């Protein structure tokens, strides 16, 4: 038959699992990032696919031969760039089951297990994070697993557009955007919001960049109030405010409760983007990350960033379970279904843009099952402790300085300068290059007020104090 038999799969599966385990065990024998010329990997392929089959037993070593010197190793414990992505081995076991089920969870009836596990797991996680009961499926709202925080922002915006506009022409669903819709962000908001605004057809004018409180990177609620009042006065339609908790660049946060109060004055949707930081609410001492979220319409956080879950798994909770289906549901005859019509079930196709969907909840369930909330808290706390220790060392060092207050497991630093400038920009750029050139760690850069900054984001499950010491030696040898 044109596939493996279950017995062949069993035998090959063991080989593949061995290859994965060997590769993880050997990560530190490789640089975090290979030095590779563009086109290197493609040049190793024939122009045409082979007619004849080849033995799959050799496939792991073939992949290694073709891509093994052209990797950026996200699972390497020296990877502290961007926000690390936790493809934990625990979650990979869940991924295997998810792929094996091969289920399409578009409607409840096309995979009741896929839908109800997702509902149960998102409810459990909402409670574990301390979200208000309204965000659970039993409380009138609900959670959904999106592929990414970018998709979460886009569907939140579409729900907001629908809710904001009911008019004689049938509202947004019938007539599309009018050009008067406005979305409020800051210069620190993730670029995915600008992309969502573009994708939704609002145009660049639809995006209003609100000022931050002077001396901070947090949205100024007075400036938001003024901007929304001005827009409303000019006949424009305030649709959505995005509050970020833990910005990508520096980990800064907007004052969610204050922004929610302003947004409510215009019946605008408040979306909270806590893609990286949100999962920290599992720990009591970091519960501040959900302050004010009880007043939001939607909340997003990414287990694929810092919660031991292989990409892709982005959690989106909405307060009103009807909001996403109201904006997104379209039912052609081939999707008509008795269970859907009964109103007793969730059809997740109406909570996302694509129709088909994978059984993503299995990998999250595997993580919850295998680690427990206590394991997840220990994972988060371990990285926060590393960051706290790194910040202490930087404060005590002559050649380095903190460029922003540490937030959770994120440290922004720069090379110290002399005089009033506070830091030496050229030295900071050189330091980042020299540190990354070692291949033992990978850091990424950003800018604060137009000046270069080095980011260290701890988040890999295998990163421990030995890796902190290693990073410190590399940083201080080159500073
Ligand atoms: C990483 C990040 C995103 C984008 O996340 P994806 O899941 O990759 O789309 C959005 N917002 C913030 C604050 C982020 O840090």
Short mmCIF file of C-alpha atoms and ligand atoms in Angstrom, two decimals:
data_model
loop_
_atom_site.label_atom_id
_atom_site.label_comp_id
_atom_site.label_asym_id
_atom_site.label_seq_id
_atom_site.Cartn_x
_atom_site.Cartn_y
_atom_site.Cartn_z
CA UNK A 1 0.00 0.00 0.00
CA UNK A 2 1.19 3.56 -0.64
CA UNK A 3 2.04 4.16 3.00
CA UNK A 4 3.86 2.43 5.81
CA UNK A 5 2.08 -0.40 7.48
CA UNK A 6 1.58 0.11 11.23
CA UNK A 7 4.37 -2.40 11.87
CA UNK A 8 6.77 -0.61 9.53
CA UNK A 9 5.83 2.65 11.22
CA UNK A 10 6.60 1.16 14.62
CA UNK A 11 10.08 0.11 13.55
CA UNK A 12 10.92 3.35 11.75
CA UNK A 13 9.32 5.41 14.48
CA UNK A 14 11.85 4.10 16.96
CA UNK A 15 14.67 5.16 14.65
CA UNK A 16 13.20 8.62 14.24
CA UNK A 17 12.69 9.07 17.97
CA UNK A 18 16.29 7.99 18.52
CA UNK A 19 17.40 10.60 16.00
CA UNK A 20 15.44 13.32 17.82
CA UNK A 21 16.83 12.28 21.21
CA UNK A 22 20.41 12.15 19.85
CA UNK A 23 20.03 15.54 18.27
CA UNK A 24 18.76 17.13 21.49
CA UNK A 25 21.45 15.43 23.54
CA UNK A 26 24.12 16.70 21.17
CA UNK A 27 22.95 20.31 20.76
CA UNK A 28 25.78 21.82 22.73
CA UNK A 29 28.37 20.26 20.44
CA UNK A 30 27.14 22.71 17.79
CA UNK A 31 27.18 26.50 17.63
CA UNK A 32 23.83 28.12 18.40
CA UNK A 33 23.83 29.50 14.88
CA UNK A 34 25.70 28.13 11.89
CA UNK A 35 27.53 30.50 9.62
CA UNK A 36 25.93 29.75 6.27
CA UNK A 37 25.81 31.35 2.84
CA UNK A 38 22.38 31.89 1.26
CA UNK A 39 21.54 29.13 -1.21
CA UNK A 40 23.71 26.50 0.49
CA UNK A 41 20.86 24.16 1.37
CA UNK A 42 18.93 24.55 -1.87
CA UNK A 43 22.06 23.76 -3.87
CA UNK A 44 22.09 20.29 -2.30
CA UNK A 45 18.77 19.38 -3.94
CA UNK A 46 18.26 17.98 -7.40
CA UNK A 47 16.08 20.20 -9.54
CA UNK A 48 13.46 17.45 -9.86
CA UNK A 49 11.95 15.10 -7.31
CA UNK A 50 12.98 11.45 -7.62
CA UNK A 51 10.62 8.96 -9.25
CA UNK A 52 11.89 6.05 -7.24
CA UNK A 53 11.21 5.68 -3.52
CA UNK A 54 14.12 5.65 -1.05
CA UNK A 55 14.37 3.93 2.33
CA UNK A 56 13.01 6.11 5.12
CA UNK A 57 15.42 4.61 7.62
CA UNK A 58 18.11 6.81 6.07
CA UNK A 59 15.97 9.94 6.18
CA UNK A 60 17.14 11.38 9.56
CA UNK A 61 20.77 11.18 8.49
CA UNK A 62 19.90 12.69 5.10
CA UNK A 63 18.20 15.64 6.81
CA UNK A 64 21.24 16.03 9.01
CA UNK A 65 23.56 15.96 6.00
CA UNK A 66 21.49 18.52 4.07
CA UNK A 67 20.54 20.98 6.83
CA UNK A 68 22.85 20.10 9.74
CA UNK A 69 25.33 22.88 9.00
CA UNK A 70 22.67 25.49 8.18
CA UNK A 71 20.75 25.74 11.42
CA UNK A 72 19.82 28.36 13.95
CA UNK A 73 19.31 26.07 16.94
CA UNK A 74 16.33 27.47 18.80
CA UNK A 75 16.43 24.62 21.30
CA UNK A 76 20.10 25.19 22.18
CA UNK A 77 20.45 26.22 25.84
CA UNK A 78 22.62 29.15 24.73
CA UNK A 79 19.77 30.59 22.65
CA UNK A 80 18.66 33.79 24.40
CA UNK A 81 17.61 35.76 21.32
CA UNK A 82 14.15 37.17 20.44
CA UNK A 83 11.87 35.17 22.71
CA UNK A 84 12.98 31.55 22.79
CA UNK A 85 10.52 28.97 21.47
CA UNK A 86 9.94 26.03 23.74
CA UNK A 87 9.69 22.90 21.63
CA UNK A 88 9.85 20.79 24.79
CA UNK A 89 10.24 17.06 24.37
CA UNK A 90 7.14 16.74 26.53
CA UNK A 91 5.09 18.68 24.01
CA UNK A 92 6.60 16.78 21.07
CA UNK A 93 5.06 13.62 22.46
CA UNK A 94 1.68 15.36 22.37
CA UNK A 95 2.44 16.56 18.82
CA UNK A 96 2.97 12.97 17.75
CA UNK A 97 -0.45 11.98 19.01
CA UNK A 98 -2.00 15.06 17.44
CA UNK A 99 -0.50 14.34 14.05
CA UNK A 100 -1.45 10.70 14.37
CA UNK A 101 -5.09 11.51 15.10
CA UNK A 102 -5.08 13.44 11.82
CA UNK A 103 -8.31 15.03 12.94
CA UNK A 104 -9.93 18.12 11.44
CA UNK A 105 -11.55 19.97 14.31
CA UNK A 106 -13.40 22.54 12.21
CA UNK A 107 -16.82 21.60 13.51
CA UNK A 108 -17.60 19.97 16.82
CA UNK A 109 -18.99 16.99 14.93
CA UNK A 110 -15.86 16.59 12.77
CA UNK A 111 -13.87 15.85 15.92
CA UNK A 112 -15.74 16.16 19.22
CA UNK A 113 -12.59 15.17 21.11
CA UNK A 114 -10.50 17.88 19.46
CA UNK A 115 -13.07 20.54 20.31
CA UNK A 116 -13.86 19.50 23.84
CA UNK A 117 -10.26 18.86 24.91
CA UNK A 118 -9.48 22.37 23.68
CA UNK A 119 -12.40 23.80 25.65
CA UNK A 120 -11.44 21.90 28.79
CA UNK A 121 -7.74 22.76 28.57
CA UNK A 122 -8.34 26.46 27.84
CA UNK A 123 -10.76 26.60 30.78
CA UNK A 124 -8.20 24.96 33.07
CA UNK A 125 -5.47 27.32 31.89
CA UNK A 126 -7.72 30.38 32.29
CA UNK A 127 -8.25 29.42 35.93
CA UNK A 128 -4.57 28.59 36.45
CA UNK A 129 -3.63 32.04 35.13
CA UNK A 130 -6.21 33.71 37.34
CA UNK A 131 -8.36 35.04 34.50
CA UNK A 132 -11.92 35.98 35.38
CA UNK A 133 -14.42 33.12 35.09
CA UNK A 134 -16.13 35.06 32.24
CA UNK A 135 -13.25 34.02 29.99
CA UNK A 136 -14.04 30.32 30.35
CA UNK A 137 -16.44 28.31 28.21
CA UNK A 138 -18.49 27.58 31.29
CA UNK A 139 -18.56 31.28 32.15
CA UNK A 140 -19.95 32.62 28.88
CA UNK A 141 -16.69 33.33 27.06
CA UNK A 142 -14.00 30.89 26.07
CA UNK A 143 -10.52 30.08 24.89
CA UNK A 144 -9.28 28.99 21.50
CA UNK A 145 -5.84 27.91 20.31
CA UNK A 146 -4.63 29.98 17.37
CA UNK A 147 -1.47 29.39 15.39
CA UNK A 148 0.04 32.67 16.54
CA UNK A 149 -0.56 35.85 18.48
CA UNK A 150 -0.71 37.61 15.12
CA UNK A 151 -3.77 35.58 14.14
CA UNK A 152 -5.26 36.23 17.57
CA UNK A 153 -4.97 40.00 17.08
CA UNK A 154 -6.50 39.78 13.62
CA UNK A 155 -9.57 37.81 14.72
CA UNK A 156 -9.99 40.07 17.76
CA UNK A 157 -9.98 43.04 15.38
CA UNK A 158 -12.58 41.42 13.12
CA UNK A 159 -14.83 40.74 16.11
CA UNK A 160 -14.33 44.33 17.21
CA UNK A 161 -15.22 45.66 13.74
CA UNK A 162 -18.40 43.63 13.74
CA UNK A 163 -19.39 44.71 17.24
CA UNK A 164 -18.65 48.38 16.59
CA UNK A 165 -20.80 48.74 13.52
CA UNK A 166 -24.46 48.00 13.20
CA UNK A 167 -26.00 50.37 10.73
CA UNK A 168 -28.68 50.51 8.06
CA UNK A 169 -26.36 49.02 5.45
CA UNK A 170 -26.11 45.88 7.56
CA UNK A 171 -22.93 46.65 9.45
CA UNK A 172 -19.35 45.68 8.78
CA UNK A 173 -20.13 42.16 7.60
CA UNK A 174 -22.29 43.46 4.78
CA UNK A 175 -20.49 46.57 3.64
CA UNK A 176 -16.90 46.15 4.86
CA UNK A 177 -14.95 48.97 6.34
CA UNK A 178 -15.87 52.60 5.83
CA UNK A 179 -12.41 54.09 6.23
CA UNK A 180 -13.47 55.73 9.49
CA UNK A 181 -12.43 52.85 11.79
CA UNK A 182 -9.54 53.50 14.16
CA UNK A 183 -7.28 51.17 16.15
CA UNK A 184 -5.08 52.45 19.00
CA UNK A 185 -1.56 51.21 19.71
CA UNK A 186 1.79 52.65 20.80
CA UNK A 187 5.16 52.69 19.05
CA UNK A 188 6.03 49.67 21.24
CA UNK A 189 3.05 47.55 20.15
CA UNK A 190 3.95 44.43 18.19
CA UNK A 191 4.00 44.88 14.41
CA UNK A 192 1.31 42.20 14.11
CA UNK A 193 -1.28 44.81 15.09
CA UNK A 194 -0.27 47.01 12.16
CA UNK A 195 -0.44 43.92 9.95
CA UNK A 196 -3.91 43.08 11.27
CA UNK A 197 -5.08 46.61 10.53
CA UNK A 198 -3.70 46.30 7.01
CA UNK A 199 -5.19 42.85 6.47
CA UNK A 200 -8.58 44.02 7.71
CA UNK A 201 -8.51 46.73 5.07
CA UNK A 202 -8.45 49.71 7.42
CA UNK A 203 -5.43 51.23 5.71
CA UNK A 204 -2.54 53.00 7.39
CA UNK A 205 -4.83 55.79 8.57
CA UNK A 206 -6.72 53.19 10.59
CA UNK A 207 -3.77 52.83 12.94
CA UNK A 208 -3.40 55.53 15.58
CA UNK A 209 -0.12 55.53 17.48
CA UNK A 210 -0.80 56.90 20.94
CA UNK A 211 2.00 58.51 22.97
CA UNK A 212 3.62 56.79 25.91
CA UNK A 213 3.78 58.43 29.32
CA UNK A 214 7.00 60.48 29.25
CA UNK A 215 9.98 58.51 30.47
CA UNK A 216 8.17 55.17 30.00
CA UNK A 217 7.26 52.79 27.20
CA UNK A 218 3.66 52.45 28.41
CA UNK A 219 0.62 53.92 26.71
CA UNK A 220 -0.47 57.20 28.29
CA UNK A 221 -4.16 56.73 29.15
CA UNK A 222 -4.74 60.50 29.02
CA UNK A 223 -3.28 60.61 25.53
CA UNK A 224 -5.54 57.70 24.58
CA UNK A 225 -8.57 59.50 26.01
CA UNK A 226 -7.70 62.62 24.03
CA UNK A 227 -7.09 60.69 20.80
CA UNK A 228 -10.34 58.75 21.05
CA UNK A 229 -12.37 61.85 21.94
CA UNK A 230 -10.84 63.72 19.03
CA UNK A 231 -11.56 60.90 16.61
CA UNK A 232 -15.11 60.38 17.85
CA UNK A 233 -15.68 64.13 17.60
CA UNK A 234 -14.50 64.03 13.98
CA UNK A 235 -17.03 61.32 13.13
CA UNK A 236 -14.50 58.48 13.19
CA UNK A 237 -15.15 55.12 14.81
CA UNK A 238 -12.83 53.93 17.62
CA UNK A 239 -12.87 50.16 17.21
CA UNK A 240 -10.08 48.56 19.19
CA UNK A 241 -7.40 49.44 21.71
CA UNK A 242 -4.46 47.07 22.02
CA UNK A 243 -2.83 46.97 25.44
CA UNK A 244 0.46 45.11 25.55
CA UNK A 245 1.74 43.35 28.63
CA UNK A 246 5.42 42.62 28.07
CA UNK A 247 6.43 44.31 24.83
CA UNK A 248 8.65 42.38 22.47
CA UNK A 249 11.42 44.93 22.53
CA UNK A 250 11.87 45.65 26.24
CA UNK A 251 9.09 43.91 28.18
CA UNK A 252 7.28 47.15 29.01
CA UNK A 253 3.56 47.04 29.83
CA UNK A 254 0.59 49.29 29.21
CA UNK A 255 -1.78 50.15 32.08
CA UNK A 256 -4.54 47.73 31.15
CA UNK A 257 -7.21 48.83 33.64
CA UNK A 258 -6.81 52.51 32.78
CA UNK A 259 -6.93 51.80 29.05
CA UNK A 260 -9.97 49.57 29.52
CA UNK A 261 -11.82 52.41 31.23
CA UNK A 262 -11.05 54.76 28.34
CA UNK A 263 -11.94 52.17 25.69
CA UNK A 264 -15.24 51.42 27.44
CA UNK A 265 -16.24 55.06 27.09
CA UNK A 266 -16.35 54.50 23.32
CA UNK A 267 -17.55 50.88 23.42
CA UNK A 268 -14.24 49.98 21.77
CA UNK A 269 -12.79 46.48 22.09
CA UNK A 270 -9.85 46.08 24.47
CA UNK A 271 -7.41 43.40 23.33
CA UNK A 272 -4.56 42.47 25.66
CA UNK A 273 -1.49 41.17 23.87
CA UNK A 274 0.61 39.32 26.43
CA UNK A 275 2.12 36.94 23.89
CA UNK A 276 5.33 36.39 25.85
CA UNK A 277 4.65 37.59 29.41
CA UNK A 278 1.12 36.33 29.96
CA UNK A 279 2.03 32.79 30.96
CA UNK A 280 3.94 34.17 33.96
CA UNK A 281 0.56 34.74 35.66
CA UNK A 282 0.76 31.06 36.63
CA UNK A 283 3.07 32.25 39.43
CA UNK A 284 1.51 34.27 42.26
CA UNK A 285 4.44 36.68 42.36
CA UNK A 286 3.87 37.51 38.67
CA UNK A 287 0.09 37.80 38.77
CA UNK A 288 0.49 41.50 37.99
CA UNK A 289 0.64 40.53 34.32
CA UNK A 290 -3.12 40.05 34.32
CA UNK A 291 -3.95 43.21 36.29
CA UNK A 292 -6.92 44.86 34.60
CA UNK A 293 -7.53 41.94 32.23
CA UNK A 294 -10.85 41.35 33.98
CA UNK A 295 -12.02 44.44 32.08
CA UNK A 296 -10.69 43.36 28.68
CA UNK A 297 -12.60 41.80 25.78
CA UNK A 298 -9.79 39.46 24.79
CA UNK A 299 -6.47 38.23 26.13
CA UNK A 300 -3.70 36.45 24.27
CA UNK A 301 -0.61 34.59 25.43
CA UNK A 302 1.68 32.15 23.61
CA UNK A 303 2.58 28.81 25.22
CA UNK A 304 4.94 28.35 22.25
CA UNK A 305 7.10 31.13 23.60
CA UNK A 306 7.62 30.34 27.27
CA UNK A 307 5.32 27.49 28.32
CA UNK A 308 7.16 24.40 27.14
CA UNK A 309 4.92 23.95 24.10
CA UNK A 310 6.18 23.39 20.58
CA UNK A 311 5.18 25.99 18.00
CA UNK A 312 2.35 26.59 17.23
CA UNK A 313 0.11 27.27 20.18
CA UNK A 314 -1.22 30.75 20.90
CA UNK A 315 -4.06 31.03 23.41
CA UNK A 316 -6.80 33.57 22.86
CA UNK A 317 -9.59 34.07 25.36
CA UNK A 318 -12.66 36.18 24.72
CA UNK A 319 -15.19 37.37 27.26
CA UNK A 320 -18.13 36.83 24.91
CA UNK A 321 -18.35 33.40 23.30
CA UNK A 322 -20.60 34.80 20.57
CA UNK A 323 -18.21 37.54 19.48
CA UNK A 324 -15.94 35.59 17.11
CA UNK A 325 -18.68 33.47 15.48
CA UNK A 326 -20.77 36.61 14.98
CA UNK A 327 -17.97 38.14 12.94
CA UNK A 328 -16.61 35.05 11.21
CA UNK A 329 -19.28 32.40 10.74
CA UNK A 330 -20.32 31.53 7.19
CA UNK A 331 -22.22 28.28 6.59
CA UNK A 332 -22.32 26.82 3.09
CA UNK A 333 -24.53 23.74 2.62
CA UNK A 334 -21.59 21.32 2.87
CA UNK A 335 -20.88 22.49 6.42
CA UNK A 336 -24.46 22.38 7.66
CA UNK A 337 -24.65 20.22 10.72
CA UNK A 338 -27.27 19.17 13.24
CA UNK A 339 -25.01 19.53 16.26
CA UNK A 340 -24.05 23.07 15.16
CA UNK A 341 -27.68 23.99 14.69
CA UNK A 342 -28.56 22.69 18.15
CA UNK A 343 -26.47 25.55 19.58
CA UNK A 344 -25.10 23.13 22.16
CA UNK A 345 -21.57 22.94 20.77
CA UNK A 346 -18.62 25.13 19.81
CA UNK A 347 -17.52 25.01 16.17
CA UNK A 348 -13.99 26.31 16.34
CA UNK A 349 -13.92 27.10 12.61
CA UNK A 350 -15.90 30.19 13.62
CA UNK A 351 -13.19 31.28 16.07
CA UNK A 352 -10.37 31.51 13.51
CA UNK A 353 -9.65 32.39 9.88
CA UNK A 354 -8.88 28.98 8.38
CA UNK A 355 -11.55 26.32 8.20
CA UNK A 356 -9.47 23.26 9.06
CA UNK A 357 -7.65 22.97 12.33
CA UNK A 358 -5.30 20.56 14.03
CA UNK A 359 -5.72 18.91 17.41
CA UNK A 360 -3.31 21.42 18.97
CA UNK A 361 -4.74 21.01 22.44
CA UNK A 362 -3.07 17.60 22.72
CA UNK A 363 0.41 19.03 23.04
CA UNK A 364 -0.75 21.49 25.70
CA UNK A 365 -2.54 18.70 27.49
CA UNK A 366 0.63 16.57 27.36
CA UNK A 367 2.54 19.47 28.90
CA UNK A 368 -0.03 20.01 31.66
CA UNK A 369 -0.19 16.27 32.28
CA UNK A 370 3.54 15.66 32.23
CA UNK A 371 4.72 18.78 34.09
CA UNK A 372 1.75 19.78 36.18
CA UNK A 373 1.26 23.43 37.08
CA UNK A 374 4.08 23.03 39.61
CA UNK A 375 6.50 22.01 36.85
CA UNK A 376 5.45 24.95 34.71
CA UNK A 377 5.92 27.36 37.60
CA UNK A 378 9.38 25.93 38.31
CA UNK A 379 10.27 26.37 34.62
CA UNK A 380 9.20 30.04 34.64
CA UNK A 381 10.79 30.79 38.00
CA UNK A 382 14.09 29.25 36.93
CA UNK A 383 14.40 31.73 34.06
CA UNK A 384 13.30 34.70 36.14
CA UNK A 385 15.98 33.75 38.69
CA UNK A 386 18.63 33.63 35.94
CA UNK A 387 17.56 37.06 34.70
CA UNK A 388 17.57 38.50 38.22
CA UNK A 389 21.09 37.18 38.76
CA UNK A 390 22.28 38.55 35.41
CA UNK A 391 20.82 41.98 36.24
CA UNK A 392 22.69 41.96 39.58
CA UNK A 393 25.95 41.18 37.86
CA UNK A 394 25.40 43.89 35.23
CA UNK A 395 24.67 46.48 37.92
CA UNK A 396 27.95 45.64 39.63
CA UNK A 397 30.02 45.67 36.41
CA UNK A 398 31.90 48.70 35.11
CA UNK A 399 31.70 47.88 31.41
CA UNK A 400 27.98 47.04 31.18
CA UNK A 401 24.75 48.71 32.21
CA UNK A 402 21.04 47.92 32.19
CA UNK A 403 19.26 49.76 29.38
CA UNK A 404 15.77 49.14 30.84
CA UNK A 405 14.34 47.70 34.01
CA UNK A 406 14.48 43.90 33.94
CA UNK A 407 11.08 42.31 33.27
CA UNK A 408 10.55 38.64 34.17
CA UNK A 409 13.22 36.76 32.19
CA UNK A 410 14.16 39.62 29.83
CA UNK A 411 17.23 41.82 30.31
CA UNK A 412 18.13 44.80 28.11
CA UNK A 413 21.72 45.91 28.42
CA UNK A 414 24.34 48.04 26.73
CA UNK A 415 28.03 48.77 26.95
CA UNK A 416 28.74 51.49 29.50
CA UNK A 417 30.06 54.76 28.18
CA UNK A 418 31.75 57.69 29.71
CA UNK A 419 30.18 61.10 30.14
CA UNK A 420 26.52 62.01 30.02
CA UNK A 421 25.41 59.80 27.14
CA UNK A 422 24.93 56.76 29.39
CA UNK A 423 26.31 53.99 27.25
CA UNK A 424 28.42 53.71 24.17
CA UNK A 425 26.42 52.83 21.06
CA UNK A 426 29.33 51.65 18.92
CA UNK A 427 30.65 49.51 21.75
CA UNK A 428 27.17 48.01 22.22
CA UNK A 429 26.91 47.04 18.54
CA UNK A 430 30.39 45.56 18.56
CA UNK A 431 29.72 43.68 21.76
CA UNK A 432 26.59 42.03 20.31
CA UNK A 433 28.50 40.95 17.19
CA UNK A 434 31.44 39.62 19.16
CA UNK A 435 29.27 37.71 21.62
CA UNK A 436 27.27 36.06 18.84
CA UNK A 437 30.44 35.29 16.87
CA UNK A 438 31.47 32.88 19.64
CA UNK A 439 28.66 30.55 18.55
CA UNK A 440 28.13 29.57 22.20
CA UNK A 441 25.25 31.94 22.78
CA UNK A 442 22.87 33.88 20.58
CA UNK A 443 21.49 37.26 21.66
CA UNK A 444 19.40 39.70 19.65
CA UNK A 445 19.29 43.46 19.52
CA UNK A 446 16.71 46.19 19.64
CA UNK A 447 16.62 49.95 20.05
CA UNK A 448 15.49 52.12 22.91
CA UNK A 449 14.96 55.75 21.98
CA UNK A 450 16.82 55.12 18.76
CA UNK A 451 19.89 53.70 20.48
CA UNK A 452 21.14 50.10 20.20
CA UNK A 453 20.46 47.69 23.02
CA UNK A 454 21.26 44.02 23.56
CA UNK A 455 18.45 41.73 24.70
CA UNK A 456 18.90 38.58 26.75
CA UNK A 457 15.70 36.53 26.96
CA UNK A 458 16.01 33.37 29.03
CA UNK A 459 13.42 30.77 28.17
CA UNK A 460 14.92 27.54 27.00
CA UNK A 461 14.01 24.60 29.26
CA UNK A 462 17.62 23.37 29.16
CA UNK A 463 19.16 26.74 30.13
CA UNK A 464 20.57 26.65 33.66
CA UNK A 465 23.03 28.47 35.90
CA UNK A 466 25.99 26.98 34.02
CA UNK A 467 24.72 28.69 30.87
CA UNK A 468 24.32 31.96 32.75
CA UNK A 469 27.94 31.71 33.89
CA UNK A 470 29.01 30.92 30.35
CA UNK A 471 27.10 33.92 29.00
CA UNK A 472 28.59 36.12 31.67
CA UNK A 473 32.13 35.06 30.83
CA UNK A 474 31.52 35.67 27.14
CA UNK A 475 29.92 39.08 27.75
CA UNK A 476 32.55 40.36 30.16
CA UNK A 477 35.52 39.02 28.17
CA UNK A 478 34.32 41.04 25.22
CA UNK A 479 32.93 44.16 26.92
C1 LIG B 1 6.03 37.47 19.84
C2 LIG B 1 4.98 38.48 19.98
C3 LIG B 1 3.89 38.52 19.10
C4 LIG B 1 3.80 37.65 17.89
O1 LIG B 1 3.71 36.34 18.26
P1 LIG B 1 3.36 35.21 17.19
O2 LIG B 1 2.68 34.20 18.03
O3 LIG B 1 4.68 34.74 16.66
O4 LIG B 1 2.50 35.79 16.13
C5 LIG B 1 2.88 39.42 19.35
N1 LIG B 1 2.94 40.25 20.40
C6 LIG B 1 3.97 40.26 21.27
C7 LIG B 1 3.96 41.20 22.42
C8 LIG B 1 5.04 39.37 21.08
O5 LIG B 1 6.07 39.39 21.92
#
